[in-house]
Amino acid sequence: VQLQASGGGLVQAGGSLRLSCAASGSIVNINAMGWYRQAPGKQRELVATIFTSGYTNYADSVQGRFTISRDNAKNTVYLQMSSLKPEDTAVYYCNAGLLASGSSYYTHYWGQGTLVTVSS
């Protein structure tokens, strides 16, 4: 199983970016998918999560600016980021809680991270 994230880059404050993360491999089912971020010198923090039902939750710092969505048919999660601020600069990691073929329990998998840099 692999999670491949893409879409990071350099953007000016107030701009927008869209991150994507596709899960591939022998996957039976995916429960929650989400995005985390880690800024230099800081701990990794949750940005947003979306469940199979469509239920979502967001960190207070991104509420109203970021939107998480998913395409269950493509095993892909997206993060639309708008009104970006310099403090959103971080490496963004996708995460998925999934059941892999041959496994009896759900496991969390991580993508490789994609850098988002917001200039002031």
XYZ file of N, CA and C in Angstrom:
360
model
N 0.843 -1.185 0.000
C 0.000 0.000 0.000
C 0.880 1.237 0.000
N 0.501 2.224 -0.811
C 1.236 3.488 -0.895
C 0.269 4.652 -0.898
N 0.691 5.754 -0.296
C -0.014 7.016 -0.396
C 0.912 8.002 -1.085
N 0.447 8.564 -2.178
C 1.243 9.490 -2.976
C 0.594 10.856 -2.941
N 1.300 11.807 -2.309
C 0.782 13.161 -2.200
C 1.394 14.060 -3.265
N 0.636 15.052 -3.687
C 1.130 16.007 -4.676
C 0.381 17.327 -4.529
N 0.922 18.367 -5.182
C 0.217 19.641 -5.226
C 0.830 20.755 -4.422
N 1.873 20.473 -3.671
C 2.497 21.536 -2.901
C 3.241 22.504 -3.793
N 3.694 23.598 -3.193
C 4.441 24.585 -3.956
C 4.531 25.896 -3.229
N 4.964 26.901 -3.964
C 5.131 28.246 -3.419
C 3.956 29.111 -3.865
N 3.365 29.812 -2.919
C 2.223 30.666 -3.240
C 2.301 31.919 -2.369
N 1.768 33.010 -2.871
C 1.735 34.237 -2.089
C 0.589 34.199 -1.081
N 0.749 34.947 -0.018
C -0.308 35.057 0.976
C -1.613 35.500 0.302
N -2.690 34.847 0.698
C -3.987 35.117 0.102
C -4.316 34.207 -1.062
N -3.332 33.472 -1.528
C -3.525 32.582 -2.655
C -4.118 31.244 -2.263
N -4.182 30.354 -3.258
C -4.795 29.039 -3.069
C -3.906 27.937 -3.629
N -4.064 26.768 -3.057
C -3.401 25.556 -3.551
C -4.331 24.376 -3.299
N -4.174 23.356 -4.114
C -4.946 22.131 -3.918
C -4.005 20.947 -3.817
N -4.075 20.251 -2.711
C -3.276 19.049 -2.505
C -4.108 17.819 -2.835
N -3.418 16.806 -3.342
C -4.073 15.532 -3.628
C -3.256 14.406 -3.015
N -3.921 13.328 -2.665
C -3.229 12.159 -2.131
C -4.001 10.921 -2.547
N -3.332 10.071 -3.301
C -3.970 8.852 -3.791
C -3.380 7.638 -3.097
N -4.260 6.781 -2.637
C -3.846 5.519 -2.028
C -3.923 4.424 -3.072
N -2.894 3.600 -3.114
C -2.870 2.525 -4.094
C -2.355 1.245 -3.448
N -2.608 0.144 -4.129
C -2.190 -1.151 -3.599
C -3.397 -2.030 -3.330
N -3.173 -3.081 -2.591
C -4.234 -4.040 -2.297
C -5.036 -3.575 -1.083
N -6.004 -2.702 -1.363
C -6.796 -2.072 -0.315
C -8.209 -2.648 -0.309
N -8.641 -3.066 0.865
C -9.991 -3.585 0.997
C -10.977 -2.451 1.297
N -10.596 -1.608 2.226
C -11.476 -0.509 2.601
C -10.668 0.593 3.270
N -11.098 1.842 3.058
C -10.479 2.991 3.702
C -11.510 3.660 4.592
N -11.144 3.885 5.834
C -12.037 4.562 6.755
C -11.741 6.061 6.674
N -11.002 6.585 7.604
C -10.706 8.020 7.604
C -9.504 8.338 6.729
N -9.566 9.489 6.100
C -8.426 10.040 5.366
C -8.231 11.461 5.879
N -6.989 11.867 5.928
C -6.768 13.197 6.486
C -5.461 13.802 6.059
N -5.299 15.055 6.481
C -4.077 15.802 6.228
C -3.522 16.308 7.553
N -2.223 16.189 7.684
C -1.492 16.732 8.807
C -0.431 17.660 8.230
N 0.142 18.478 9.093
C 1.245 19.324 8.642
C 2.260 19.482 9.762
N 3.483 19.748 9.328
C 4.558 19.966 10.287
C 5.395 21.135 9.818
N 5.369 22.191 10.596
C 6.174 23.370 10.313
C 7.551 23.187 10.947
N 8.559 23.910 10.449
C 9.918 23.784 11.013
C 9.924 24.043 12.507
N 10.509 23.116 13.249
C 10.627 23.282 14.679
C 9.366 23.005 15.473
N 8.332 22.542 14.800
C 7.063 22.290 15.488
C 6.644 20.833 15.327
N 5.708 20.431 16.172
C 5.187 19.072 16.077
C 4.184 18.947 14.932
N 4.034 17.757 14.461
C 3.037 17.498 13.435
C 1.650 17.699 14.035
N 0.783 18.370 13.273
C -0.563 18.642 13.767
C -1.611 18.249 12.748
N -2.775 17.919 13.255
C -3.888 17.576 12.385
C -4.438 18.826 11.715
N -4.674 18.727 10.415
C -5.273 19.836 9.661
C -6.752 19.555 9.414
N -7.033 18.390 8.856
C -8.425 18.058 8.543
C -8.561 16.559 8.341
N -9.751 16.062 8.627
C -10.044 14.642 8.453
C -11.398 14.485 7.779
N -11.525 13.447 6.974
C -12.814 13.129 6.360
C -13.031 11.623 6.437
N -14.260 11.249 6.824
C -14.598 9.843 6.958
C -15.398 9.382 5.736
N -15.551 8.088 5.632
C -16.271 7.516 4.498
C -17.674 8.104 4.377
N -18.273 8.407 5.508
C -19.617 8.979 5.525
C -19.667 10.396 4.979
N -18.504 11.017 4.894
C -18.453 12.411 4.466
C -18.287 13.377 5.625
N -18.378 12.869 6.832
C -18.162 13.711 8.006
C -16.741 14.270 7.984
N -16.630 15.553 8.295
C -15.320 16.201 8.287
C -15.074 16.932 9.595
N -13.808 17.121 9.903
C -13.452 18.004 11.012
C -12.161 18.717 10.662
N -12.011 19.916 11.196
C -10.887 20.787 10.849
C -10.232 21.347 12.102
N -8.956 21.636 11.965
C -8.283 22.407 13.002
C -8.868 23.814 13.004
N -8.928 24.403 14.178
C -9.492 25.757 14.284
C -8.757 26.742 13.375
N -7.457 26.537 13.233
C -6.634 27.489 12.476
C -6.943 27.496 10.977
N -7.600 26.451 10.471
C -7.881 26.393 9.029
C -9.374 26.396 8.737
N -10.177 26.332 9.777
C -11.636 26.305 9.588
C -12.087 27.503 8.756
N -12.864 27.240 7.728
C -13.359 28.298 6.863
C -12.442 28.663 5.716
N -11.219 28.190 5.751
C -10.260 28.483 4.674
C -9.896 27.237 3.881
N -9.859 26.099 4.541
C -9.487 24.843 3.896
C -10.728 23.956 3.780
N -10.750 23.167 2.702
C -11.833 22.209 2.511
C -11.253 20.855 2.140
N -11.614 19.842 2.910
C -11.168 18.485 2.616
C -12.289 17.745 1.897
N -11.910 16.934 0.936
C -12.890 16.126 0.207
C -12.218 14.824 -0.216
N -13.020 13.888 -0.678
C -12.439 12.621 -1.097
C -13.272 12.016 -2.233
N -12.571 11.227 -3.028
C -13.215 10.464 -4.097
C -13.004 9.001 -3.734
N -14.025 8.372 -3.204
C -13.883 6.998 -2.723
C -13.567 6.027 -3.854
N -14.067 6.302 -5.036
C -13.809 5.422 -6.177
C -12.342 5.439 -6.573
N -11.680 6.568 -6.307
C -10.269 6.724 -6.673
C -9.344 6.597 -5.465
N -9.912 6.332 -4.279
C -9.105 6.254 -3.051
C -8.223 7.496 -2.895
N -8.804 8.639 -3.161
C -8.044 9.886 -3.181
C -8.691 10.917 -2.264
N -7.835 11.625 -1.553
C -8.287 12.715 -0.688
C -7.664 14.011 -1.177
N -8.420 15.084 -1.068
C -7.979 16.390 -1.520
C -8.030 17.393 -0.370
N -7.199 18.410 -0.489
C -7.262 19.522 0.450
C -7.191 20.807 -0.348
N -8.300 21.496 -0.438
C -8.337 22.788 -1.101
C -8.029 23.856 -0.063
N -6.943 24.578 -0.285
C -6.490 25.590 0.660
C -6.647 26.961 0.038
N -7.369 27.820 0.721
C -7.597 29.177 0.229
C -7.204 30.181 1.306
N -7.084 31.422 0.903
C -6.694 32.489 1.836
C -5.481 32.074 2.656
N -4.497 31.557 1.959
C -3.312 31.035 2.642
C -2.546 32.141 3.352
N -1.970 31.758 4.490
C -1.195 32.674 5.313
C 0.226 32.130 5.447
N 1.179 33.015 5.742
C 2.558 32.530 5.934
C 2.645 31.432 7.007
N 1.797 31.501 8.005
C 1.839 30.483 9.061
C 1.298 29.121 8.613
N 0.782 29.049 7.409
C 0.388 27.756 6.847
C 1.573 27.029 6.217
N 2.709 27.688 6.151
C 3.904 27.064 5.597
C 4.295 25.837 6.407
N 4.417 24.711 5.723
C 4.717 23.451 6.397
C 4.841 22.347 5.354
N 5.326 21.214 5.810
C 5.226 20.003 5.008
C 3.892 19.352 5.345
N 3.108 19.090 4.341
C 1.786 18.507 4.517
C 1.833 17.005 4.217
N 1.309 16.235 5.141
C 1.301 14.783 5.014
C -0.140 14.273 4.950
N -0.388 13.346 4.046
C -1.698 12.712 4.044
C -1.625 11.413 4.852
N -2.762 11.035 5.339
C -2.871 9.853 6.188
C -4.165 9.127 5.849
N -4.116 7.803 5.912
C -5.329 7.025 5.670
C -5.371 5.836 6.623
N -6.518 5.653 7.240
C -6.744 4.464 8.047
C -7.430 3.435 7.169
N -6.706 2.376 6.839
C -7.254 1.465 5.843
C -7.003 0.005 6.197
N -7.810 -0.824 5.562
C -7.685 -2.274 5.704
C -7.051 -2.803 4.427
N -5.863 -3.330 4.571
C -5.165 -3.873 3.410
C -5.536 -5.343 3.228
N -5.424 -5.774 2.005
C -5.712 -7.170 1.692
C -4.798 -8.086 2.504
N -5.386 -9.092 3.123
C -4.597 -10.036 3.913
C -4.431 -9.632 5.361
N -4.892 -8.426 5.707
C -4.789 -7.948 7.078
C -6.120 -8.105 7.801
N -6.051 -8.206 9.121
C -7.263 -8.368 9.920
C -7.675 -7.092 10.637
N -6.860 -6.051 10.498
C -7.168 -4.825 11.229
C -6.749 -3.618 10.395
N -7.361 -2.489 10.729
C -7.047 -1.239 10.046
C -5.699 -0.700 10.540
N -4.968 -0.125 9.629
C -3.665 0.453 9.917
C -3.594 1.840 9.299
N -2.870 2.737 9.987
C -2.669 4.070 9.427
C -1.435 4.074 8.530
N -1.616 4.630 7.342
C -0.524 4.796 6.403
C -0.296 6.283 6.148
N 0.973 6.622 5.862
C 1.343 8.016 5.626
C 1.886 8.215 4.227
N 1.572 9.363 3.652
C 2.204 9.766 2.414
C 3.565 10.365 2.699
N 4.280 10.725 1.631
C 5.665 11.162 1.766
C 5.811 12.616 2.145
N 4.731 13.376 2.111
C 4.816 14.787 2.454
C 5.033 15.655 1.230
N 4.375 16.789 1.244
C 4.550 17.763 0.169
C 4.665 19.150 0.790
N 5.649 19.920 0.342
C 5.960 21.205 0.966
C 5.065 22.314 0.425
N 4.469 23.041 1.337
C 3.696 24.230 1.005
C 4.403 25.428 1.629
N 4.745 26.385 0.800
C 5.409 27.594 1.274
C 4.559 28.802 0.897
N 4.196 29.588 1.892
C 3.374 30.768 1.668
C 4.224 31.993 1.972
N 4.437 32.804 0.963
C 5.253 34.005 1.135
C 4.379 35.206 1.494
N 4.962 36.092 2.277
C 4.199 37.282 2.718
C 4.342 38.442 1.752
